[in-house]
Amino acid sequence: MTISQAESPDVSGLSVGILGGTGDQGKGLARRFALAGHSVIIGSRSAERARQAAESLGDGLQARGEENAVAAREADVVIVAVPWDGHRALLESLRDDLDGKIVVDCVNPLGFDKQGAYALPVEEGSAAQQAAAVLTGSTVVAAFHHVSAVVLLDPEVDEVDLDVLVLGDDREATGTVQALAGRIPGVRGVYGGRLRNAHQVEALTANLISVNRRYKTHAGVRVTGL
């Protein structure tokens, strides 16, 4: 069965909150989901910065900016797009606000030196597993790790040529996130296994950064045979 043949849930009415939505990755995802017709809440430590980010997406889009806690409480699905060094602390502060939610973690624990990007060790195994350990009342899914912020924000790019690997332990939740990924034109959501396999998906981002630097591009991932 191909992805196009598989039954996909209707996620068109879901609102999307993005924690750390003032960064390029978060803002890019916010823009694409707003363009797809979703109500988007950009979250930030500063409500004012969040409002400015929402306004920068352009007129006519259902996007607003709020403090992270408001985005966490009010959105149906919440994407975590914060820097790695603030990951645990933010999620711990929002544990109650995120209770009962599908939380999509797209954080890549990376370090950088003169040789380029490299994956950092994570005690829990991965950023997504750390999120699951902290957010015991939420359903954590890993996805959107390899989507170029430059591409997401580029108004000249109508279709994003990319597969999004979606990992998690709850098949209903991963199915929802796969369908949500498919709301971005050109993107397919592809089930990539259990949450315990998120480490290598997060780490692959370091390889893609190396590809991008060598070939001056914004590389993504496509899975063949589907």
XYZ file of N, CA and C in Angstrom:
678
model
N 0.848 -1.200 0.000
C 0.000 0.000 0.000
C 0.880 1.245 0.000
N 0.664 2.132 -0.920
C 1.423 3.372 -0.952
C 0.821 4.372 0.020
N 1.569 5.429 0.285
C 1.077 6.456 1.198
C -0.201 7.082 0.659
N -0.248 7.299 -0.650
C -1.424 7.935 -1.246
C -2.660 7.050 -1.130
N -2.443 5.714 -1.028
C -3.571 4.805 -0.919
C -4.030 4.623 0.523
N -3.137 4.904 1.455
C -3.460 4.683 2.857
C -4.492 5.694 3.341
N -5.344 5.261 4.274
C -6.314 6.169 4.858
C -5.583 7.196 5.712
N -5.974 8.433 5.543
C -5.319 9.518 6.279
C -6.382 10.293 7.035
N -6.156 10.579 8.315
C -7.165 11.326 9.076
C -7.306 12.750 8.560
N -8.478 13.311 8.759
C -8.725 14.703 8.375
C -8.192 15.607 9.488
N -7.124 16.309 9.190
C -6.511 17.189 10.190
C -6.685 18.663 9.829
N -7.518 18.938 8.831
C -7.632 20.306 8.321
C -8.121 21.295 9.366
N -8.865 20.815 10.361
C -9.406 21.726 11.363
C -8.541 21.897 12.593
N -7.388 21.234 12.632
C -6.538 21.317 13.814
C -5.779 22.639 13.864
N -5.689 23.206 15.062
C -4.835 24.375 15.260
C -3.445 23.893 15.656
N -2.436 24.676 15.290
C -1.045 24.288 15.493
C -0.347 25.357 16.322
N 0.225 24.941 17.439
C 1.042 25.838 18.242
C 2.507 25.517 18.027
N 3.344 26.541 18.005
C 4.770 26.327 17.778
C 5.557 27.017 18.883
N 6.151 26.215 19.753
C 6.978 26.749 20.834
C 8.343 27.104 20.268
N 8.792 28.323 20.514
C 10.014 28.786 19.869
C 9.750 29.204 18.440
N 8.552 29.691 18.206
C 8.131 30.011 16.848
C 8.713 31.273 16.265
N 9.531 32.003 17.030
C 10.150 33.214 16.483
C 11.474 32.909 15.788
N 12.013 31.695 15.966
C 13.199 31.290 15.225
C 12.839 30.943 13.799
N 13.832 30.832 12.939
C 13.558 30.600 11.519
C 12.809 29.296 11.275
N 13.183 28.216 11.963
C 12.517 26.933 11.754
C 11.062 27.004 12.184
N 10.835 27.527 13.376
C 9.474 27.636 13.864
C 8.629 28.562 13.020
N 9.201 29.675 12.634
C 8.457 30.641 11.822
C 8.160 30.079 10.432
N 9.105 29.310 9.896
C 8.878 28.684 8.590
C 7.745 27.682 8.632
N 7.723 26.843 9.673
C 6.627 25.889 9.825
C 5.306 26.621 10.049
N 5.339 27.679 10.846
C 4.129 28.469 11.079
C 3.579 29.016 9.769
N 4.476 29.522 8.941
C 4.049 30.090 7.659
C 3.380 29.043 6.780
N 3.994 27.862 6.688
C 3.455 26.821 5.800
C 2.118 26.287 6.305
N 1.969 26.125 7.615
C 0.695 25.632 8.128
C -0.391 26.697 8.026
N -0.024 27.949 8.201
C -1.001 29.027 8.028
C -1.448 29.110 6.571
N -0.506 28.966 5.650
C -0.854 28.965 4.223
C -1.786 27.812 3.874
N -1.647 26.694 4.606
C -2.496 25.523 4.367
C -3.870 25.669 5.017
N -4.093 26.792 5.694
C -5.403 27.056 6.257
C -5.558 26.759 7.730
N -4.479 26.385 8.390
C -4.549 26.096 9.815
C -4.473 27.388 10.632
N -5.136 27.372 11.768
C -4.965 28.435 12.749
C -3.674 28.149 13.502
N -2.756 29.115 13.497
C -1.422 28.910 14.052
C -1.190 29.877 15.209
N -0.620 29.353 16.293
C -0.233 30.189 17.425
C 1.280 30.092 17.570
N 1.961 31.194 17.317
C 3.412 31.253 17.501
C 3.700 31.565 18.959
N 4.487 30.706 19.587
C 4.831 30.903 20.983
C 6.252 31.404 21.158
N 6.456 32.178 22.208
C 7.783 32.692 22.538
C 7.796 33.049 24.014
N 8.993 33.210 24.574
C 9.083 33.714 25.943
C 8.530 35.133 26.020
N 8.638 35.867 24.901
C 8.132 37.237 24.821
C 6.907 37.280 23.915
N 5.768 37.656 24.491
C 4.550 37.755 23.688
C 4.708 38.781 22.571
N 5.443 39.854 22.840
C 5.639 40.885 21.829
C 6.431 40.354 20.643
N 7.512 39.610 20.927
C 8.288 39.003 19.837
C 7.440 38.016 19.051
N 6.594 37.298 19.746
C 5.724 36.338 19.078
C 4.738 37.047 18.155
N 4.192 38.159 18.626
C 3.254 38.922 17.788
C 3.958 39.480 16.552
N 5.182 39.957 16.725
C 5.937 40.475 15.585
C 6.211 39.372 14.569
N 6.524 38.183 15.058
C 6.774 37.056 14.152
C 5.510 36.688 13.383
N 4.382 36.688 14.061
C 3.118 36.366 13.401
C 2.776 37.402 12.336
N 2.992 38.663 12.656
C 2.708 39.734 11.695
C 3.622 39.649 10.480
N 4.841 39.159 10.683
C 5.795 39.077 9.569
C 5.404 38.030 8.537
N 4.486 37.140 8.894
C 4.073 36.094 7.952
C 3.198 36.650 6.842
N 2.616 37.826 7.059
C 1.806 38.443 6.020
C 0.336 38.488 6.395
N -0.400 39.297 5.677
C -1.823 39.472 5.929
C -2.617 38.280 5.393
N -3.795 38.085 5.977
C -4.706 37.071 5.480
C -4.461 35.675 6.023
N -3.440 35.501 6.871
C -3.160 34.192 7.441
C -3.655 34.144 8.881
N -4.151 32.967 9.286
C -4.642 32.796 10.641
C -3.472 32.490 11.575
N -2.727 33.509 11.923
C -1.570 33.333 12.797
C -1.546 34.450 13.820
N -1.287 34.063 15.059
C -1.144 35.067 16.104
C 0.005 34.665 17.021
N 0.530 35.635 17.738
C 1.650 35.387 18.627
C 1.243 35.521 20.077
N 1.734 34.585 20.903
C 1.425 34.575 22.329
C 2.646 34.069 23.096
N 2.590 34.146 24.408
C 3.608 33.501 25.217
C 3.521 31.983 25.017
N 4.648 31.301 25.244
C 4.690 29.856 25.023
C 3.576 29.111 25.751
N 3.272 29.521 26.973
C 2.257 28.822 27.762
C 0.881 28.900 27.116
N 0.568 30.037 26.514
C -0.719 30.195 25.842
C -0.772 29.311 24.605
N 0.302 29.300 23.830
C 0.361 28.436 22.651
C 0.211 26.973 23.046
N 0.850 26.592 24.141
C 0.785 25.201 24.605
C -0.632 24.826 25.030
N -1.316 25.724 25.707
C -2.659 25.430 26.211
C -3.710 25.415 25.115
N -3.617 26.343 24.183
C -4.738 26.586 23.276
C -4.666 25.835 21.952
N -3.490 25.367 21.542
C -3.380 24.667 20.257
C -3.749 23.198 20.395
N -4.253 22.621 19.312
C -4.587 21.193 19.304
C -3.336 20.327 19.258
N -2.397 20.718 18.393
C -1.114 20.024 18.250
C -0.014 21.046 18.468
N 1.003 20.684 19.240
C 2.055 21.637 19.592
C 3.403 21.126 19.091
N 4.102 21.969 18.327
C 5.420 21.646 17.799
C 6.481 22.333 18.647
N 7.491 21.578 19.049
C 8.595 22.122 19.840
C 9.749 22.431 18.898
N 10.079 23.723 18.760
C 11.129 24.150 17.829
C 12.097 25.096 18.530
N 12.392 24.800 19.780
C 13.276 25.656 20.573
C 14.724 25.195 20.428
N 15.706 26.054 20.762
C 17.097 25.613 20.764
C 17.308 24.481 21.773
N 18.237 23.579 21.450
C 18.461 22.416 22.295
C 18.822 22.781 23.730
N 19.593 23.818 23.907
C 20.053 24.125 25.264
C 18.934 24.590 26.193
N 17.795 24.965 25.632
C 16.666 25.353 26.469
C 15.520 24.356 26.448
N 15.749 23.211 25.830
C 14.699 22.220 25.567
C 14.049 21.694 26.853
N 14.848 21.083 27.714
C 14.293 20.462 28.911
C 13.603 21.482 29.818
N 14.258 22.604 30.049
C 13.706 23.599 30.969
C 12.354 24.118 30.490
N 12.236 24.366 29.191
C 10.967 24.867 28.667
C 9.867 23.824 28.841
N 10.154 22.579 28.485
C 9.129 21.545 28.584
C 8.728 21.292 30.029
N 9.678 21.348 30.934
C 9.339 21.187 32.348
C 8.406 22.297 32.819
N 8.630 23.493 32.321
C 7.786 24.625 32.726
C 6.386 24.553 32.135
N 6.224 23.774 31.056
C 4.934 23.707 30.354
C 4.263 22.343 30.500
N 4.756 21.521 31.438
C 4.240 20.156 31.568
C 2.718 20.132 31.726
N 2.189 20.962 32.594
C 0.741 20.971 32.826
C -0.016 21.509 31.612
N 0.536 22.536 30.963
C -0.133 23.132 29.797
C -0.205 22.158 28.623
N 0.752 21.236 28.547
C 0.821 20.291 27.432
C 0.165 18.954 27.743
N -0.394 18.815 28.920
C -1.016 17.558 29.317
C -2.144 17.184 28.355
N -2.136 15.955 27.878
C -3.174 15.473 26.974
C -2.983 15.844 25.513
N -1.922 16.554 25.192
C -1.697 17.024 23.815
C -0.783 16.070 23.036
N -0.904 16.129 21.713
C 0.141 15.590 20.837
C 1.220 16.651 20.751
N 2.429 16.290 21.154
C 3.568 17.211 21.136
C 4.569 16.690 20.112
N 4.861 17.500 19.119
C 5.770 17.113 18.038
C 7.124 17.761 18.280
N 8.130 16.942 18.514
C 9.463 17.462 18.798
C 10.300 17.415 17.524
N 10.819 18.574 17.116
C 11.666 18.627 15.921
C 13.060 19.153 16.244
N 13.421 19.081 17.520
C 14.699 19.634 17.981
C 15.845 18.677 17.659
N 16.936 19.231 17.151
C 18.124 18.463 16.804
C 19.259 18.834 17.759
N 19.673 17.933 18.651
C 20.785 18.243 19.554
C 22.121 18.180 18.799
N 22.603 19.332 18.395
C 23.811 19.410 17.581
C 24.844 20.333 18.212
N 26.104 20.010 17.968
C 27.197 20.905 18.303
C 27.900 21.324 17.024
N 28.686 22.378 17.107
C 29.400 22.883 15.940
C 30.832 23.218 16.337
N 31.770 22.826 15.484
C 33.163 23.224 15.665
C 33.773 23.492 14.296
N 35.084 23.569 14.215
C 35.729 23.896 12.940
C 35.492 22.830 11.867
N 35.160 21.618 12.298
C 34.898 20.554 11.333
C 33.437 20.498 10.903
N 32.608 21.315 11.499
C 31.202 21.346 11.102
C 30.264 20.890 12.204
N 29.097 20.440 11.800
C 28.065 20.017 12.748
C 28.280 18.565 13.163
N 27.886 18.259 14.406
C 27.958 16.878 14.880
C 26.870 16.656 15.924
N 26.432 15.409 16.055
C 25.362 15.077 16.981
C 25.876 15.045 18.412
N 25.096 15.598 19.331
C 25.443 15.594 20.743
C 24.812 14.386 21.442
N 25.489 13.830 22.425
C 24.877 12.740 23.200
C 23.757 13.276 24.081
N 22.694 12.504 24.207
C 21.547 12.874 25.037
C 21.296 11.737 26.020
N 21.208 12.063 27.283
C 21.073 11.035 28.317
C 19.899 10.098 28.052
N 18.774 10.670 27.627
C 17.579 9.857 27.385
C 17.621 9.135 26.050
N 18.592 9.463 25.201
C 18.723 8.841 23.890
C 18.517 9.805 22.749
N 17.601 10.746 22.912
C 17.302 11.729 21.870
C 16.505 12.865 22.488
N 16.379 13.950 21.752
C 15.553 15.065 22.223
C 14.109 14.625 22.398
N 13.613 13.824 21.451
C 12.223 13.363 21.523
C 11.997 12.488 22.748
N 12.959 11.623 23.056
C 12.831 10.776 24.248
C 12.931 11.600 25.526
N 13.739 12.645 25.499
C 13.783 13.543 26.642
C 12.426 14.210 26.835
N 11.815 14.643 25.739
C 10.490 15.253 25.812
C 9.478 14.277 26.393
N 9.535 13.030 25.958
C 8.601 12.021 26.468
C 8.818 11.764 27.952
N 10.077 11.799 28.392
C 10.380 11.586 29.805
C 9.856 12.724 30.666
N 9.902 13.939 30.134
C 9.419 15.104 30.879
C 7.901 15.209 30.817
N 7.343 15.018 29.619
C 5.912 15.240 29.387
C 5.159 13.916 29.498
N 5.076 13.395 30.699
C 4.476 12.070 30.887
C 2.976 12.046 30.595
N 2.330 13.206 30.585
C 0.910 13.260 30.277
C 0.603 13.590 28.831
N 1.635 13.741 28.020
C 1.476 14.082 26.601
C 1.854 12.882 25.733
N 1.471 12.942 24.463
C 1.882 11.941 23.488
C 2.924 12.584 22.593
N 4.167 12.165 22.727
C 5.270 12.798 22.004
C 5.542 12.063 20.692
N 5.669 12.852 19.636
C 5.994 12.355 18.299
C 7.203 13.142 17.803
N 8.112 12.476 17.120
C 9.275 13.151 16.542
C 9.041 13.354 15.045
N 9.252 14.582 14.560
C 9.028 14.868 13.132
C 9.580 16.247 12.792
N 9.686 16.533 11.495
C 10.085 17.836 10.944
C 11.542 18.201 11.238
N 12.416 17.212 11.391
C 13.813 17.493 11.707
C 14.600 18.023 10.513
N 14.232 17.621 9.307
C 15.087 17.863 8.140
C 14.507 18.884 7.179
N 13.561 19.691 7.652
C 12.933 20.687 6.782
C 13.730 21.983 6.849
N 14.218 22.439 5.703
C 15.025 23.650 5.651
C 14.192 24.882 5.963
N 14.631 25.650 6.946
C 13.944 26.898 7.276
C 13.980 27.864 6.103
N 15.085 27.870 5.371
C 15.215 28.760 4.212
C 14.145 28.450 3.178
N 13.938 27.164 2.931
C 12.920 26.744 1.961
C 11.529 27.085 2.467
N 11.265 26.808 3.732
C 9.945 27.083 4.297
C 9.579 28.559 4.210
N 10.566 29.425 4.360
C 10.313 30.867 4.380
C 10.373 31.507 3.001
N 10.817 30.765 2.000
C 11.011 31.325 0.662
C 9.669 31.459 -0.062
N 9.223 32.686 -0.358
C 7.936 32.864 -1.039
C 7.937 32.358 -2.478
N 9.117 32.092 -3.027
C 9.209 31.573 -4.395
C 9.020 30.061 -4.446
N 9.056 29.398 -3.301
C 8.913 27.944 -3.243
C 7.467 27.592 -2.926
N 6.751 27.088 -3.935
C 5.354 26.714 -3.737
C 5.217 25.303 -3.173
N 6.100 24.392 -3.596
C 6.060 23.012 -3.122
C 7.406 22.644 -2.515
N 7.358 22.054 -1.356
C 8.569 21.655 -0.645
C 8.866 20.196 -0.992
N 9.977 19.944 -1.657
C 10.331 18.610 -2.134
C 10.984 17.825 -1.002
N 10.154 17.114 -0.212
C 10.672 16.544 1.022
C 9.733 15.478 1.581
N 10.321 14.450 2.203
C 9.573 13.535 3.058
C 9.910 13.867 4.502
N 8.903 13.842 5.357
C 9.088 14.061 6.793
C 8.973 12.718 7.492
N 10.048 12.283 8.134
C 10.019 11.048 8.904
C 9.328 11.307 10.241
N 8.326 10.489 10.542
C 7.501 10.655 11.726
C 7.675 9.425 12.617
N 8.101 9.648 13.856
C 8.374 8.545 14.770
C 7.578 8.697 16.053
N 7.097 7.575 16.572
C 6.356 7.620 17.819
C 5.844 6.261 18.211
N 5.333 6.168 19.423
C 4.851 4.903 19.957
C 3.335 4.766 19.919
N 2.647 5.816 19.505
C 1.186 5.808 19.401
C 0.815 5.973 17.932
N 0.264 4.926 17.331
C 0.027 4.953 15.885
C -1.021 5.985 15.474
N -1.998 6.241 16.321
C -2.981 7.276 15.993
C -2.304 8.639 15.949
N -1.426 8.895 16.898
C -0.720 10.178 16.942
C 0.233 10.329 15.766
N 0.981 9.267 15.435
C 1.882 9.374 14.283
C 1.091 9.555 12.994
N -0.068 8.914 12.907
C -0.908 9.106 11.728
C -1.394 10.536 11.595
N -1.733 11.150 12.718
C -2.155 12.554 12.718
C -1.027 13.453 12.242
N 0.182 13.199 12.740
C 1.315 14.050 12.368
C 1.724 13.802 10.912
N 1.631 12.564 10.445
C 1.883 12.303 9.020
C 0.918 13.109 8.156
N -0.344 13.092 8.518
C -1.342 13.841 7.752
C -1.087 15.337 7.836
N -0.656 15.806 9.000
C -0.351 17.222 9.163
C 0.822 17.626 8.275
N 1.847 16.781 8.213
C 2.983 17.056 7.324
C 2.523 17.159 5.879
N 1.579 16.291 5.506
C 1.069 16.292 4.135
C 0.251 17.507 3.772
N -0.078 18.336 4.748
C -0.789 19.579 4.463
C 0.119 20.616 3.794
N 1.424 20.412 3.912
C 2.378 21.296 3.242
C 2.579 20.768 1.824
N 2.253 21.535 0.785
C 2.368 21.044 -0.580
C 3.755 20.491 -0.892
N 3.784 19.285 -1.462
C 5.029 18.634 -1.841
C 5.581 17.704 -0.785
N 5.080 17.794 0.437
C 5.616 17.021 1.553
C 4.787 15.757 1.776
N 5.481 14.648 2.087
C 4.819 13.435 2.546
C 5.260 13.151 3.980
N 4.332 12.711 4.795
C 4.680 12.224 6.122
C 4.885 10.725 6.046
N 6.048 10.249 6.431
C 6.399 8.833 6.321
C 6.675 8.280 7.719
N 5.974 7.224 8.092
C 6.207 6.606 9.397
C 7.624 6.063 9.443
N 8.386 6.441 10.484
C 9.793 6.070 10.566
C 10.158 5.188 11.743
N 9.147 4.663 12.467
C 9.444 3.755 13.558
C 9.087 4.322 14.921
N 9.516 3.588 15.929
C 9.240 3.949 17.315
C 10.100 5.138 17.757
N 9.678 5.736 18.864
C 10.376 6.918 19.358
C 11.829 6.600 19.726
N 12.110 5.363 20.095
C 13.478 4.995 20.461
C 14.449 5.142 19.294
N 13.924 5.239 18.075
C 14.764 5.404 16.890
C 14.933 6.864 16.479
N 14.534 7.788 17.333
C 14.617 9.207 16.968
C 16.048 9.725 16.930
N 16.950 9.083 17.665
C 18.319 9.607 17.732
C 18.951 9.731 16.363
N 18.878 8.660 15.558
C 19.564 8.723 14.270
C 18.890 9.682 13.298
N 17.600 9.915 13.482
C 16.902 10.896 12.640
C 17.355 12.309 13.010
N 17.459 12.577 14.294
C 17.961 13.878 14.740
C 19.414 14.079 14.296
N 20.229 13.019 14.461
C 21.652 13.108 14.129
C 21.888 13.296 12.638
N 20.991 12.763 11.797
C 21.152 12.885 10.347
C 21.194 14.345 9.899
N 20.621 15.216 10.703
C 20.637 16.638 10.369
C 22.063 17.152 10.223
N 22.986 16.627 11.015
C 24.390 17.032 10.896
C 24.941 16.677 9.527
N 24.552 15.504 9.007
C 24.993 15.111 7.668
C 24.405 16.017 6.598
N 23.145 16.375 6.759
C 22.508 17.250 5.773
C 23.130 18.640 5.780
N 23.527 19.111 6.954
C 24.219 20.401 7.023
C 25.527 20.329 6.244
N 26.225 19.207 6.357
C 27.469 19.027 5.595
C 27.201 19.007 4.095
N 26.126 18.330 3.689
C 25.729 18.314 2.276
C 25.447 19.733 1.795
N 24.696 20.462 2.587
C 24.321 21.825 2.196
C 25.535 22.736 2.039
N 26.485 22.592 2.945
C 27.681 23.432 2.863
C 28.537 23.071 1.653
N 28.656 21.777 1.372
C 29.496 21.361 0.242
C 28.878 21.751 -1.095
N 27.562 21.552 -1.217
C 26.910 21.737 -2.524
C 26.095 23.025 -2.635
N 26.153 23.862 -1.604
C 25.460 25.162 -1.636
C 23.978 24.985 -1.960
N 23.305 24.140 -1.176
C 21.902 23.848 -1.437
C 21.152 23.763 -0.110
N 19.914 23.286 -0.165
C 19.098 23.085 1.035
C 18.504 21.692 0.938
N 19.323 20.689 1.167
C 18.955 19.297 0.940
C 17.920 18.805 1.938
N 17.092 17.883 1.469
C 16.145 17.194 2.327
C 16.252 15.708 2.104
N 15.238 14.966 2.527
C 15.236 13.501 2.439
C 14.004 13.052 1.681
N 14.189 12.096 0.748
C 13.087 11.400 0.107
C 13.275 9.899 0.313
N 12.188 9.211 0.647
C 12.222 7.761 0.812
C 11.665 7.126 -0.456
N 12.443 6.255 -1.089
C 12.012 5.641 -2.347
C 11.173 4.397 -2.080
N 10.435 3.986 -3.095
C 9.685 2.750 -3.039
C 8.310 2.864 -2.416
N 7.893 4.076 -2.054
C 6.589 4.273 -1.445
C 5.615 4.887 -2.445
